[in-house]
Short mmCIF file of C-alpha atoms and ligand atoms in Angstrom, two decimals:
data_model
loop_
_atom_site.label_atom_id
_atom_site.label_comp_id
_atom_site.label_asym_id
_atom_site.label_seq_id
_atom_site.Cartn_x
_atom_site.Cartn_y
_atom_site.Cartn_z
CA MET Z 6 100.77 114.91 115.12
CA ILE Z 7 102.43 118.18 116.65
CA PHE Z 8 99.87 120.81 115.44
CA ASN Z 9 100.82 124.02 117.29
CA GLN Z 10 99.42 127.28 116.77
CA LEU Z 11 101.13 130.49 118.57
CA PHE Z 12 100.42 133.90 118.59
CA ASP Z 13 102.11 137.11 119.16
CA GLU Z 14 100.24 139.51 120.84
CA LYS Z 15 102.37 142.50 119.20
CA SER Z 16 101.13 142.02 115.46
CA HIS Z 17 98.36 139.43 115.65
CA THR Z 18 100.22 137.12 114.04
CA TYR Z 19 99.65 133.30 114.13
CA THR Z 20 102.86 131.03 113.40
CA TYR Z 21 102.20 127.49 113.39
CA ILE Z 22 104.96 124.53 114.51
CA ILE Z 23 104.04 121.15 112.92
CA SER Z 24 105.30 117.67 112.66
CA SER Z 25 104.56 114.29 112.59
CA GLY Z 26 105.61 113.17 116.24
CA LYS Z 27 107.85 113.82 119.34
CA GLY Z 28 111.53 113.29 118.07
CA ARG Z 29 110.91 114.48 114.56
CA GLU Z 30 111.37 116.71 111.67
CA ALA Z 31 109.65 119.55 112.01
CA LEU Z 32 108.17 122.70 110.10
CA ILE Z 33 107.46 126.56 111.46
CA ILE Z 34 104.75 128.43 109.25
CA ASP Z 35 105.10 132.62 109.56
CA PRO Z 36 107.50 132.60 112.74
CA VAL Z 37 108.16 136.53 114.38
CA ILE Z 38 111.87 137.25 114.76
CA GLU Z 39 110.83 138.36 118.90
CA LYS Z 40 109.31 134.82 119.63
CA THR Z 41 112.33 133.14 118.37
CA ASN Z 42 113.62 131.56 121.88
CA GLU Z 43 110.03 130.67 122.12
CA TYR Z 44 109.80 128.37 119.20
CA LEU Z 45 113.23 126.83 120.18
CA ASN Z 46 111.84 126.04 123.69
CA ILE Z 47 109.18 124.10 122.33
CA LEU Z 48 110.97 122.27 119.20
CA LYS Z 49 113.66 121.27 122.62
CA ASN Z 50 110.91 120.18 124.96
CA LEU Z 51 109.24 118.16 121.74
CA GLU Z 52 112.93 116.88 120.68
CA LEU Z 53 111.71 118.35 117.52
CA LYS Z 54 114.58 119.04 114.35
CA LEU Z 55 113.45 122.21 112.36
CA VAL Z 56 114.25 121.13 108.78
CA LYS Z 57 112.05 124.03 106.96
CA VAL Z 58 110.30 127.55 107.90
CA ILE Z 59 108.27 129.15 105.08
CA ASP Z 60 107.08 132.73 105.22
CA THR Z 61 103.28 132.99 103.79
CA HIS Z 62 104.25 136.85 102.07
CA ILE Z 63 106.80 139.47 102.96
CA HIS Z 64 105.56 140.68 105.82
CA ALA Z 65 105.16 144.85 106.43
CA ASP Z 66 104.02 144.55 109.90
CA HIS Z 67 106.59 142.42 111.94
CA VAL Z 68 109.99 141.30 111.13
CA THR Z 69 110.09 137.43 110.04
CA GLY Z 70 111.96 134.98 112.15
CA LEU Z 71 112.65 132.92 109.21
CA ASN Z 72 116.29 134.45 109.19
CA GLU Z 73 116.98 133.86 112.82
CA LEU Z 74 115.79 130.34 112.93
CA ASN Z 75 118.13 129.59 109.63
CA LYS Z 76 121.15 130.88 111.67
CA LYS Z 77 120.46 129.18 114.90
CA THR Z 78 119.02 125.67 113.55
CA ASP Z 79 119.95 125.91 109.49
CA CYS Z 80 116.79 124.99 108.38
CA ILE Z 81 115.86 125.48 105.03
CA ARG Z 82 113.68 129.08 104.53
CA ILE Z 83 110.96 128.71 101.60
CA MET Z 84 108.74 131.37 100.27
CA GLY Z 85 106.69 131.63 96.73
CA GLU Z 86 108.64 132.37 93.77
CA THR Z 87 107.03 135.68 93.17
CA SER Z 88 109.03 137.00 96.52
CA PRO Z 89 111.43 139.55 96.57
CA SER Z 90 113.43 138.14 99.60
CA GLU Z 91 117.05 138.23 98.54
CA VAL Z 92 117.80 135.48 101.22
CA VAL Z 93 115.44 132.73 101.07
CA ASP Z 94 117.02 129.28 100.00
CA ILE Z 95 114.24 127.77 98.07
CA LYS Z 96 111.20 129.65 96.14
CA VAL Z 97 108.51 127.34 95.25
CA LYS Z 98 105.93 127.63 92.22
CA ASN Z 99 102.39 127.08 92.42
CA ASN Z 100 101.20 123.78 93.36
CA GLU Z 101 104.74 122.40 94.27
CA LYS Z 102 104.86 120.04 97.00
CA ILE Z 103 106.80 120.65 100.67
CA LYS Z 104 107.38 117.51 102.38
CA VAL Z 105 108.33 117.05 105.84
CA GLU Z 106 108.81 113.60 106.58
CA ASN Z 107 104.96 112.55 106.08
CA ILE Z 108 103.99 116.24 106.27
CA GLU Z 109 102.83 117.36 102.73
CA LEU Z 110 102.26 120.67 101.81
CA ILE Z 111 101.11 121.87 98.62
CA SER Z 112 101.78 125.52 97.55
CA ILE Z 113 99.18 127.87 96.03
CA HIS Z 114 99.75 131.15 94.39
CA THR Z 115 97.31 133.63 96.15
CA PRO Z 116 98.22 136.96 95.16
CA GLY Z 117 96.17 139.84 95.77
CA HIS Z 118 97.23 141.07 99.39
CA THR Z 119 101.18 141.22 98.17
CA LYS Z 120 102.15 139.73 94.71
CA CYS Z 121 104.07 137.28 96.64
CA SER Z 122 101.04 135.44 98.66
CA TYR Z 123 101.03 132.26 98.85
CA SER Z 124 98.73 129.53 100.46
CA PHE Z 125 99.02 126.54 101.71
CA LEU Z 126 97.07 123.22 101.82
CA MET Z 127 98.22 120.73 104.01
CA LYS Z 128 95.33 117.81 103.83
CA ASP Z 129 92.17 118.86 105.56
CA ARG Z 130 93.84 122.47 106.35
CA VAL Z 131 94.99 125.32 104.44
CA PHE Z 132 97.30 128.17 105.62
CA THR Z 133 95.99 131.58 103.75
CA GLY Z 134 98.18 133.61 104.96
CA ASP Z 135 96.67 137.30 104.83
CA THR Z 136 94.53 136.50 101.69
CA LEU Z 137 91.67 135.31 103.41
CA LEU Z 138 91.45 136.05 106.93
CA ILE Z 139 88.40 135.03 109.23
CA ASN Z 140 85.77 137.32 108.94
CA GLY Z 141 88.27 139.37 106.38
CA THR Z 142 90.64 139.72 103.93
CA GLY Z 143 94.16 141.26 103.43
CA ARG Z 144 94.53 144.59 102.51
CA THR Z 145 95.43 145.02 99.28
CA ASP Z 146 97.05 148.96 98.80
CA PHE Z 147 100.30 148.02 99.48
CA GLN Z 148 103.14 145.94 98.15
CA GLY Z 149 102.09 145.32 94.56
CA GLY Z 150 98.49 144.20 96.16
CA SER Z 151 96.04 143.89 93.83
CA SER Z 152 91.88 143.87 94.81
CA GLU Z 153 91.61 142.05 91.32
CA ASP Z 154 93.78 139.60 92.24
CA GLN Z 155 92.92 138.82 95.76
CA TYR Z 156 88.83 138.49 94.22
CA ASN Z 157 90.54 135.80 91.73
CA SER Z 158 92.54 134.20 94.41
CA ILE Z 159 89.74 133.92 96.74
CA PHE Z 160 86.89 133.40 94.60
CA ASN Z 161 88.72 130.83 92.07
CA ASN Z 162 90.94 129.59 94.23
CA LEU Z 163 90.28 129.14 97.80
CA LEU Z 164 86.86 128.89 98.17
CA LYS Z 165 87.09 125.87 95.50
CA LEU Z 166 88.52 123.74 98.05
CA PRO Z 167 86.33 121.23 100.24
CA ASP Z 168 83.62 123.42 102.26
CA GLU Z 169 85.08 121.66 105.17
CA THR Z 170 88.66 122.62 104.82
CA ILE Z 171 89.79 124.59 107.85
CA VAL Z 172 91.35 127.93 107.31
CA TYR Z 173 94.32 128.91 109.40
CA PRO Z 174 95.40 132.58 108.61
CA SER Z 175 98.65 134.75 109.43
CA HIS Z 176 96.79 136.74 111.83
CA ASP Z 177 93.25 137.44 113.45
CA TYR Z 178 92.20 140.29 115.73
CA ASN Z 179 89.22 139.58 117.35
CA GLY Z 180 90.55 136.14 119.31
CA LYS Z 181 89.46 133.89 116.39
CA LYS Z 182 91.69 131.12 115.86
CA TYR Z 183 90.62 129.17 112.85
CA SER Z 184 87.36 128.78 110.18
CA THR Z 185 86.64 126.55 107.66
CA ILE Z 186 85.78 127.47 103.85
CA ILE Z 187 82.34 127.08 104.22
CA GLN Z 188 81.78 129.20 107.29
CA GLU Z 189 84.01 132.40 105.34
CA LYS Z 190 81.43 131.67 102.27
CA LYS Z 191 78.74 132.38 104.43
CA ASN Z 192 79.69 134.69 107.07
CA ASN Z 193 83.02 136.71 105.70
CA PRO Z 194 81.71 139.96 104.97
CA ARG Z 195 83.97 140.83 102.56
CA LEU Z 196 82.67 137.82 100.79
CA GLN Z 197 79.45 139.06 100.44
CA VAL Z 198 79.51 140.70 97.01
CA ASN Z 199 78.11 139.51 93.43
CA SER Z 200 81.18 141.07 91.02
CA LEU Z 201 84.78 141.58 90.86
CA ASP Z 202 83.93 145.12 90.59
CA GLU Z 203 81.83 145.29 93.43
CA TYR Z 204 84.70 143.62 96.01
CA VAL Z 205 87.40 146.30 94.15
CA ASP Z 206 85.03 148.69 95.49
CA VAL Z 207 84.78 147.44 98.92
CA MET Z 208 88.50 147.39 99.03
CA ASN Z 209 89.35 150.75 97.52
CA ASN Z 210 87.12 152.33 100.36
CA LEU Z 211 88.81 150.58 103.51
CA LYS Z 212 90.83 153.44 104.60
CA LEU Z 213 93.26 151.76 106.83
CA ASP Z 214 96.48 153.98 108.15
CA LYS Z 215 99.60 152.61 106.99
CA PRO Z 216 101.10 150.17 109.57
CA SER Z 217 103.79 151.90 111.60
CA LYS Z 218 107.56 150.60 110.81
CA MET Z 219 106.02 149.16 107.60
CA ASP Z 220 108.98 150.10 105.12
CA SER Z 221 111.76 149.13 107.86
CA ASN Z 222 109.99 145.56 108.55
CA VAL Z 223 109.20 144.98 104.61
CA ALA Z 224 113.38 146.19 104.09
CA ALA Z 225 114.36 143.88 106.97
CA ASN Z 226 112.20 140.81 105.54
CA ILE Z 227 113.73 141.13 101.79
CA LYS Z 228 117.42 141.24 103.33
CA GLY Z 229 116.99 138.45 105.82
CA LEU Z 230 117.61 140.33 108.87
CA THR Z 231 118.63 138.24 111.90
CA LEU Z 232 119.37 139.81 115.91
FE1 LIG D 30 100.47 140.85 105.49
#
């Protein structure tokens, strides 16, 4: 299997290129528009045909590469059904299968960071978007975010996955590439709470600055900006 985790230094975004092997069909999760040529080069070198691209949610900190990749390769753009995107080709419901040859992902609606945040389970690993980060959780103070929903998404959904499930988030700011459900249960400081109210309290007191270019990024991602 090809499993390529790429990093965008500017937005600290992780992008994943996945395929069952050289010369086969491929899937990309959470691409960044400025990195389009890098993805196309990797696809070319591995003789991969990009057929599907997924965004875990409408990003506020960068412009998605979904639409540029669609323009260049005609791949199918996928998001969750609560996405406000006006251009994606398929909006999946909770617990739907996304197949690329023998690779299979299952969508899990995990709102909280945004209303349209989805995670995607692929056998032994889960792409958690900005819902569950390594030693952190995504902020919940804009784009229809809700600390209550996020608590539910994390504690009653993601943390119910097998302990050894590998966690691949959309971002990391400390150089960590992946984690596991058990590591997050034990070590993630945001998850060391005893109740929903305690979690909401933690999230309400983060006092974070608004991301730069947030409004233009969100608008670009909803409208489907290309280069
Ligand atoms: Fe995000």
